[in-house]
Amino acid sequence: MTEKKLPLSDDKLRDIVKTFGTPFHLYDERGIRQNARRLLAAFAGLPDFKEYFAVKAAPNPFLLRALHAEGAGADCSSLPELLLAEMAGLRGHEIVFTSNDTPEEEYRKAMEIGALINLDDLSHLPFLRETAGLPDIISFRYNPGPLRQGNAIIGNPQEAKYGVTKEQLFAGFEQARLWGVKRFGVHTMIISNEINPDYFIDTARMMFELAGELFDTLGIRVEFINLGGGIGIPYRPEEDPVDLEYLGRETERLYAEHITGRGLGSPRVALECGRMMTGPFGWLVTSVRHIKDIYKQYAGLDACMADLMRPALYGAYHHITPLGKTTAPYDRVYDVTGSLCENNDKFAIDRPLPLLERGDILVIHDTGAHGHAMGFNYNGKLRSKELLLEMNGEVKQIRRAETVDDYFATLPECRLNPC
Ligand SMILES: *Cc1c(COP(=O)(O)O)cnc(C)c1O
């Protein structure tokens, strides 16, 4: 069971609503930092363990900075994400660049800032060499294909576009070595939003064995083993979070057996979690705009899928708390909707809730990762603001809401003069 709590009192939240207006995403800096500390402590038995926060989950420099202060690096996959990591004060090997179908200018930027470069395909090795030049340390993303089962978000590895086969990985290492690369790492990311820790333990075993094979075949001792992200969170109250301490202990045990025990040196183990780092510490706070009663009951909000796409995209569950009404009987059933002209724009379908009225404040939980970040402007919808509840209890706006001017900013000058 996971109790769906807020990091502040109802009264404080009402004050914030009064000051800033809904809708907004609110992040809890204390929760984010404590959780990061807990993850690092759980893996502290591994030499030089590093978490590279997957920037795409919550691309805001204030959040990156808070995580960086706790020792996390950044996992970037585009030019703007590299710039964001720089903006937040991250440097060199604190940044991993894992992208796919990568353009030349992104490799150039990654090389310029000295990020660790992780290649998604064998063909990227000559491409990188010709465009940005080769770094002295490189890794490939491994896709085990039919050897492993995936889950819903990424799909089965065999069907996934990411990474290289084992044969290609070995060929890539040999070629890179011929071209003067001296140091190597391996990477994989085959699962997302998984709450069964055994998936990650199996992945660690697979990657540690791969490191052994690389040594046996090519005599290469990798310097890091990046196990990717994908640790899930309990979106539903009846679910439990992943036991990080258990995961850390099991990973350590496997490391002792397959790495230390085989004399493979002391490669750094890394994770690049996004969701579990910020997801549970963000809330979308929104107001009921209209109640509609036709064949079903609808609560129409002032937020829409431009602010949180996961329910529409994956049918994902997000818990909803009606502020100040949690002790009322949950004797109604609502579809909780946004205003997009798209019937998928529903935060919840057939959700038991107490009687709702115009102006009620609803708190949608677990929006701190892959929430605001996934937003878009379809149907002329503008994305909401982001607020940070800081360590000292103050609330800071860390991104303003989009305006109509932002929406038109990419058009040629034709608003006043017809195009
Ligand atoms: C999205 C992504 C992650 C983070 O995934 P989570 O499920 O948020 O932990 C990590 N690595 C890569 C390469 C990704 O694309």
Coordinates of C-alpha atoms and ligand atoms in Angstrom, one line a residue:
M1 CA 0.0 0.0 0.0
T2 CA 1.2 3.5 -0.8
E3 CA -0.6 6.4 0.9
K4 CA -1.2 9.2 -1.5
K5 CA -0.1 12.2 0.4
L6 CA 0.6 15.9 -0.2
P7 CA 3.8 17.5 1.0
L8 CA 1.8 20.4 2.6
S9 CA -1.4 21.1 4.4
D10 CA -4.7 21.8 2.5
D11 CA -4.6 25.4 3.7
K12 CA -1.1 26.0 2.4
L13 CA -2.1 24.5 -1.0
R14 CA -5.2 26.7 -1.1
D15 CA -2.9 29.7 -0.5
I16 CA -0.7 28.6 -3.4
V17 CA -3.8 28.2 -5.6
K18 CA -4.8 31.7 -4.6
T19 CA -1.4 33.2 -5.4
F20 CA -0.6 31.4 -8.7
G21 CA -4.0 30.2 -10.0
T22 CA -4.6 26.7 -11.4
P23 CA -3.5 24.6 -13.2
F24 CA 0.1 24.0 -12.2
H25 CA 2.5 21.2 -11.5
L26 CA 4.0 21.4 -8.0
Y27 CA 7.2 19.6 -7.1
D28 CA 8.5 18.9 -3.6
E29 CA 12.3 19.6 -3.4
R30 CA 12.7 17.9 -0.1
G31 CA 11.0 14.7 -1.3
I32 CA 13.1 14.6 -4.4
R33 CA 16.3 15.1 -2.5
Q34 CA 15.6 12.6 0.2
N35 CA 14.6 10.0 -2.3
A36 CA 17.8 10.6 -4.3
R37 CA 19.8 10.2 -1.1
R38 CA 18.1 7.0 -0.4
L39 CA 18.8 5.6 -3.9
L40 CA 22.5 6.5 -3.6
A41 CA 22.7 5.0 -0.1
A42 CA 21.1 1.7 -1.4
F43 CA 23.8 1.3 -4.0
A44 CA 26.7 2.8 -2.0
G45 CA 28.3 -0.7 -1.7
L46 CA 29.2 -0.6 -5.4
P47 CA 32.4 1.3 -6.3
D48 CA 31.6 4.8 -7.5
F49 CA 27.9 4.2 -8.1
K50 CA 26.3 7.0 -10.2
E51 CA 22.7 7.9 -11.0
Y52 CA 22.3 10.0 -14.2
F53 CA 18.8 11.5 -14.0
A54 CA 16.9 11.0 -17.3
V55 CA 16.3 14.7 -18.1
K56 CA 13.4 13.9 -20.4
A57 CA 11.3 13.0 -17.3
A58 CA 11.4 16.5 -15.9
P59 CA 13.5 18.9 -18.0
N60 CA 13.7 21.8 -15.6
P61 CA 17.1 23.2 -14.6
F62 CA 15.8 23.8 -11.0
L63 CA 15.0 20.1 -10.6
L64 CA 18.3 19.1 -12.2
R65 CA 20.2 21.4 -9.8
A66 CA 18.5 19.9 -6.8
L67 CA 19.3 16.4 -8.0
H68 CA 22.9 17.4 -8.8
A69 CA 23.3 18.8 -5.3
E70 CA 22.6 15.2 -4.1
G71 CA 25.2 13.8 -6.5
A72 CA 23.1 12.8 -9.5
G73 CA 24.3 13.4 -13.0
A74 CA 22.1 13.8 -16.1
D75 CA 21.1 11.5 -19.0
C76 CA 20.4 13.5 -22.1
S77 CA 19.2 12.6 -25.5
S78 CA 18.9 15.8 -27.4
L79 CA 20.7 19.1 -27.9
P80 CA 18.2 21.1 -25.7
E81 CA 18.7 18.5 -23.0
L82 CA 22.4 18.8 -23.2
L83 CA 22.0 22.6 -22.9
L84 CA 19.7 22.1 -19.9
A85 CA 22.2 20.0 -18.1
E86 CA 24.9 22.6 -18.7
M87 CA 22.5 25.3 -17.5
A88 CA 22.0 23.4 -14.3
G89 CA 25.8 23.3 -13.7
L90 CA 26.6 19.8 -14.8
R91 CA 29.9 19.1 -16.6
G92 CA 31.8 16.5 -18.5
H93 CA 31.3 12.9 -17.4
E94 CA 28.4 14.0 -15.1
I95 CA 26.4 13.9 -18.4
V96 CA 25.6 10.8 -20.4
F97 CA 24.5 11.3 -24.0
T98 CA 22.2 8.4 -24.9
S99 CA 20.3 9.2 -28.0
N100 CA 19.0 7.4 -31.1
D101 CA 18.8 8.5 -34.8
T102 CA 21.2 11.2 -33.6
P103 CA 22.0 14.3 -35.7
E104 CA 25.5 15.5 -36.3
E105 CA 25.2 18.7 -34.3
E106 CA 24.1 16.8 -31.2
Y107 CA 27.2 14.6 -31.3
R108 CA 29.3 17.8 -31.7
K109 CA 27.7 19.4 -28.7
A110 CA 28.1 16.2 -26.6
M111 CA 31.8 16.1 -27.6
E112 CA 32.3 19.8 -26.9
I113 CA 31.0 19.5 -23.3
G114 CA 32.9 16.2 -22.8
A115 CA 29.8 14.1 -22.1
L116 CA 30.0 10.3 -22.0
I117 CA 28.8 9.2 -25.4
N118 CA 26.7 6.1 -25.6
L119 CA 26.0 4.9 -29.2
D120 CA 22.7 3.4 -30.2
D121 CA 23.9 1.8 -33.4
L122 CA 27.0 0.4 -35.0
S123 CA 26.7 2.8 -37.9
H124 CA 27.1 5.7 -35.5
L125 CA 30.7 4.8 -34.8
P126 CA 32.0 5.9 -38.3
F127 CA 29.4 8.7 -38.3
L128 CA 30.7 10.1 -35.0
R129 CA 34.3 9.7 -36.2
E130 CA 33.6 11.6 -39.4
T131 CA 31.5 14.4 -37.8
A132 CA 32.6 15.1 -34.2
G133 CA 35.5 12.8 -33.8
L134 CA 35.8 9.9 -31.4
P135 CA 36.2 10.4 -27.7
D136 CA 38.7 8.3 -25.7
I137 CA 35.9 6.5 -23.9
I138 CA 32.8 5.1 -25.5
S139 CA 29.9 2.8 -24.9
F140 CA 27.2 1.0 -26.8
R141 CA 23.6 0.5 -25.9
Y142 CA 22.9 -3.3 -25.8
N143 CA 19.6 -4.7 -27.0
P144 CA 19.4 -8.4 -26.0
G145 CA 16.5 -9.0 -28.4
P146 CA 14.8 -12.4 -27.9
L147 CA 16.9 -13.1 -24.8
R148 CA 14.8 -10.9 -22.6
Q149 CA 11.1 -10.0 -22.2
G150 CA 10.1 -6.4 -21.9
N151 CA 7.0 -4.7 -20.6
A152 CA 4.3 -2.4 -21.9
I153 CA 6.0 1.0 -22.3
I154 CA 9.2 0.0 -24.1
G155 CA 7.8 -3.3 -25.5
N156 CA 9.8 -6.5 -26.2
P157 CA 13.5 -5.8 -26.8
Q158 CA 13.2 -7.7 -30.1
E159 CA 10.6 -5.2 -31.3
A160 CA 12.4 -2.1 -29.9
K161 CA 14.3 0.3 -32.1
Y162 CA 17.1 0.8 -29.5
G163 CA 20.6 -0.5 -29.2
V164 CA 22.7 -3.1 -31.0
T165 CA 22.8 -6.9 -31.1
K166 CA 25.5 -8.7 -29.2
E167 CA 27.5 -9.5 -32.4
Q168 CA 27.4 -5.8 -33.3
L169 CA 28.5 -4.8 -29.8
F170 CA 31.6 -6.9 -30.1
A171 CA 32.3 -5.7 -33.6
G172 CA 31.8 -2.1 -32.5
F173 CA 34.3 -2.5 -29.6
E174 CA 36.9 -4.0 -32.0
Q175 CA 36.4 -1.3 -34.6
A176 CA 36.6 1.5 -32.0
R177 CA 39.7 0.1 -30.6
L178 CA 41.3 0.0 -34.0
W179 CA 40.4 3.7 -34.3
G180 CA 42.1 4.5 -31.1
V181 CA 39.4 4.4 -28.5
K182 CA 41.0 3.1 -25.3
R183 CA 38.2 3.0 -22.7
F184 CA 34.8 1.4 -22.9
G185 CA 31.5 1.0 -21.2
V186 CA 28.3 -0.9 -21.7
H187 CA 24.7 0.3 -21.4
T188 CA 21.2 -1.1 -21.7
M189 CA 17.7 0.1 -21.1
I190 CA 15.0 -2.5 -21.7
I191 CA 12.2 -1.8 -19.3
S192 CA 10.2 1.1 -18.2
N193 CA 7.9 1.7 -15.2
E194 CA 8.5 -1.8 -13.8
I195 CA 7.9 -2.3 -10.1
N196 CA 9.1 -5.9 -9.9
P197 CA 12.7 -5.6 -8.7
D198 CA 13.6 -9.0 -10.1
Y199 CA 13.6 -7.5 -13.6
F200 CA 16.4 -5.2 -12.6
I201 CA 18.3 -7.9 -10.9
D202 CA 18.1 -10.0 -14.1
T203 CA 19.3 -7.0 -16.1
A204 CA 22.3 -6.5 -13.8
R205 CA 23.2 -10.2 -14.1
M206 CA 22.9 -10.0 -17.9
M207 CA 25.1 -7.0 -18.1
F208 CA 27.7 -8.3 -15.7
E209 CA 27.9 -11.5 -17.7
L210 CA 28.3 -9.4 -20.9
A211 CA 31.2 -7.6 -19.3
G212 CA 32.8 -11.0 -18.6
E213 CA 32.3 -12.1 -22.2
L214 CA 33.8 -8.8 -23.5
F215 CA 36.9 -9.6 -21.4
D216 CA 37.1 -13.2 -22.4
T217 CA 36.7 -12.4 -26.1
L218 CA 38.4 -9.1 -26.6
G219 CA 40.5 -8.7 -23.4
I220 CA 38.6 -5.4 -22.7
R221 CA 37.7 -4.5 -19.1
V222 CA 34.8 -2.1 -19.3
E223 CA 35.0 1.0 -17.0
F224 CA 31.3 1.4 -16.5
I225 CA 28.1 -0.7 -16.7
N226 CA 25.0 1.4 -17.1
L227 CA 21.9 -0.5 -16.3
G228 CA 19.5 2.1 -17.6
G229 CA 16.4 3.5 -15.9
G230 CA 12.9 2.1 -15.8
I231 CA 12.3 1.7 -12.0
G232 CA 8.6 2.1 -11.7
I233 CA 6.5 3.9 -9.1
P234 CA 3.3 2.9 -7.4
Y235 CA 0.8 5.0 -9.3
R236 CA -2.0 3.0 -7.6
P237 CA -2.5 3.2 -3.9
E238 CA -2.6 -0.6 -3.6
E239 CA 0.9 -0.9 -5.2
D240 CA 4.2 -0.9 -3.3
P241 CA 7.3 0.9 -4.3
V242 CA 10.4 -1.0 -5.5
D243 CA 12.5 -2.0 -2.5
L244 CA 15.7 -0.1 -3.4
E245 CA 17.7 -1.5 -0.6
Y246 CA 17.0 -5.1 -1.7
L247 CA 17.8 -4.1 -5.3
G248 CA 21.1 -2.5 -4.1
R249 CA 22.1 -5.6 -2.1
E250 CA 21.3 -8.0 -4.9
T251 CA 23.2 -5.9 -7.4
E252 CA 26.1 -5.8 -5.1
R253 CA 26.0 -9.6 -4.6
L254 CA 26.0 -10.2 -8.4
Y255 CA 28.8 -7.7 -8.8
A256 CA 30.9 -9.5 -6.3
E257 CA 30.3 -12.8 -8.1
H258 CA 30.6 -11.8 -11.8
I259 CA 32.9 -8.7 -11.7
T260 CA 35.1 -8.7 -8.6
G261 CA 35.2 -12.5 -8.5
R262 CA 36.3 -12.7 -12.1
G263 CA 39.0 -10.1 -11.8
L264 CA 37.3 -7.6 -14.1
G265 CA 38.5 -4.6 -12.1
S266 CA 36.0 -2.2 -10.5
P267 CA 33.8 -0.8 -13.2
R268 CA 31.3 1.8 -12.0
V269 CA 27.7 0.7 -12.0
A270 CA 25.3 3.4 -13.1
L271 CA 21.5 3.9 -13.4
E272 CA 19.7 6.5 -15.4
C273 CA 16.3 6.6 -13.7
G274 CA 13.9 9.3 -14.5
R275 CA 10.5 8.3 -13.2
M276 CA 11.4 7.1 -9.7
M277 CA 13.5 10.2 -9.1
T278 CA 10.8 12.9 -9.5
G279 CA 7.5 11.1 -10.4
P280 CA 6.0 10.7 -6.8
F281 CA 7.1 14.2 -5.9
G282 CA 5.0 16.1 -8.4
W283 CA 1.3 16.9 -8.4
L284 CA -0.9 18.5 -11.1
V285 CA -3.2 20.8 -9.2
T286 CA -6.3 21.8 -11.2
S287 CA -9.8 23.2 -10.7
V288 CA -13.2 21.8 -11.7
R289 CA -14.5 24.1 -14.4
H290 CA -17.8 22.4 -15.4
I291 CA -19.8 19.5 -14.2
K292 CA -21.7 17.7 -17.1
D293 CA -24.4 15.2 -16.8
I294 CA -25.3 13.2 -19.9
Y295 CA -25.1 9.4 -20.4
K296 CA -22.2 9.6 -17.9
Q297 CA -21.1 12.2 -15.3
Y298 CA -18.1 14.4 -16.3
A299 CA -15.9 16.6 -14.3
G300 CA -14.3 19.0 -16.7
L301 CA -11.0 20.5 -15.5
D302 CA -8.9 23.5 -16.3
A303 CA -6.0 21.2 -17.0
C304 CA -6.0 18.9 -20.1
M305 CA -3.8 16.3 -21.7
A306 CA -1.4 19.0 -22.8
D307 CA -0.4 19.0 -19.0
L308 CA -0.4 15.3 -18.5
M309 CA -0.6 12.9 -21.4
R310 CA 0.0 9.6 -19.6
P311 CA -3.7 8.6 -19.1
A312 CA -4.5 9.3 -22.7
L313 CA -1.4 7.8 -24.1
Y314 CA -1.0 4.6 -22.0
G315 CA -4.3 4.4 -20.2
A316 CA -2.2 5.1 -17.2
Y317 CA -3.8 5.4 -13.7
H318 CA -3.2 8.6 -11.7
H319 CA -4.7 8.9 -8.3
I320 CA -6.9 11.9 -7.8
T321 CA -7.5 13.7 -4.4
P322 CA -10.5 16.2 -4.2
L323 CA -9.1 18.8 -1.9
G324 CA -11.1 19.0 1.4
K325 CA -13.5 16.3 0.3
T326 CA -11.7 13.1 1.1
T327 CA -13.9 12.3 4.1
A328 CA -17.1 12.7 2.1
P329 CA -18.7 9.5 0.8
Y330 CA -17.2 8.4 -2.6
D331 CA -20.6 7.7 -3.9
R332 CA -20.3 9.2 -7.4
V333 CA -18.6 8.0 -10.5
Y334 CA -17.0 10.5 -12.9
D335 CA -15.0 10.7 -16.1
V336 CA -12.5 13.4 -15.2
T337 CA -11.8 15.2 -18.4
G338 CA -9.7 18.0 -20.0
S339 CA -10.9 20.5 -22.7
L340 CA -9.2 19.1 -25.8
C341 CA -11.4 18.1 -28.7
E342 CA -10.1 14.6 -28.4
N343 CA -12.1 12.0 -26.6
N344 CA -8.9 10.5 -25.1
D345 CA -8.5 13.6 -23.0
K346 CA -9.5 12.0 -19.8
F347 CA -7.5 11.9 -16.6
A348 CA -9.7 9.2 -15.2
I349 CA -12.6 7.0 -16.5
D350 CA -15.3 5.8 -14.2
R351 CA -13.5 7.0 -11.1
P352 CA -15.4 6.8 -7.8
L353 CA -15.3 10.3 -6.2
P354 CA -17.4 12.4 -3.8
L355 CA -19.9 14.8 -5.2
L356 CA -17.9 17.4 -7.2
E357 CA -18.8 21.0 -7.9
R358 CA -17.5 23.9 -10.0
G359 CA -14.4 25.4 -8.3
D360 CA -13.4 22.2 -6.5
I361 CA -9.6 21.7 -6.5
L362 CA -8.4 18.3 -7.7
V363 CA -4.9 17.1 -7.0
I364 CA -3.6 14.5 -9.6
H365 CA -0.8 12.5 -8.1
D366 CA 2.6 11.3 -9.4
T367 CA 3.0 13.8 -12.2
G368 CA 6.6 14.7 -11.4
A369 CA 8.0 12.6 -14.2
H370 CA 6.9 12.3 -17.8
G371 CA 4.1 14.8 -16.8
H372 CA 4.6 18.4 -17.8
A373 CA 7.5 17.3 -20.0
M374 CA 5.3 15.4 -22.4
G375 CA 3.1 18.4 -23.0
F376 CA 2.2 19.6 -26.5
N377 CA 0.1 22.3 -28.2
Y378 CA -2.4 20.3 -30.1
N379 CA -5.7 22.1 -30.3
G380 CA -4.1 25.4 -29.3
K381 CA -3.8 24.2 -25.7
L382 CA -1.1 25.9 -23.6
R383 CA 1.0 24.2 -21.1
S384 CA 0.7 25.0 -17.4
K385 CA 3.2 26.5 -15.1
E386 CA 5.6 24.6 -12.8
L387 CA 6.1 25.4 -9.1
L388 CA 8.7 24.2 -6.7
L389 CA 8.1 23.8 -3.0
E390 CA 11.6 24.6 -1.8
M391 CA 13.4 23.2 1.2
N392 CA 12.6 26.3 3.2
G393 CA 8.9 26.0 2.6
E394 CA 8.8 28.8 0.0
V395 CA 7.1 28.3 -3.3
K396 CA 9.0 29.4 -6.4
Q397 CA 7.6 29.5 -10.0
I398 CA 10.2 27.5 -12.0
R399 CA 8.4 27.8 -15.3
R400 CA 5.6 30.2 -16.3
A401 CA 2.5 29.0 -18.1
E402 CA 2.6 29.3 -21.9
T403 CA 0.9 32.3 -23.4
V404 CA -0.9 32.9 -26.7
D405 CA 2.2 34.8 -27.8
D406 CA 4.3 31.7 -27.2
Y407 CA 1.9 29.7 -29.3
F408 CA 2.3 32.2 -32.2
A409 CA 6.0 32.7 -31.8
T410 CA 7.0 30.3 -34.5
L411 CA 4.8 31.9 -37.2
P412 CA 6.1 34.6 -39.6
E413 CA 5.1 38.1 -38.6
C414 CA 1.5 38.0 -39.8
R415 CA -0.6 38.7 -36.8
L416 CA -1.1 42.3 -37.3
N417 CA -0.6 42.3 -41.1
P418 CA -2.4 39.3 -42.8
C419 CA 0.2 36.8 -44.1
Ligands
LIG1 C1 13.5 7.5 -20.8 C2 14.8 6.9 -20.5 C3 15.3 6.7 -19.2 C4 14.4 6.9 -18.0 O1 13.4 6.1 -17.9 P1 12.5 6.0 -16.6 O2 11.4 5.0 -16.9 O3 11.9 7.4 -16.5 O4 13.4 5.7 -15.5 C5 16.6 6.3 -19.1 N1 17.4 6.1 -20.1 C6 17.0 6.3 -21.4 C7 17.9 6.1 -22.5 C8 15.7 6.7 -21.6 O5 15.3 6.9 -22.9

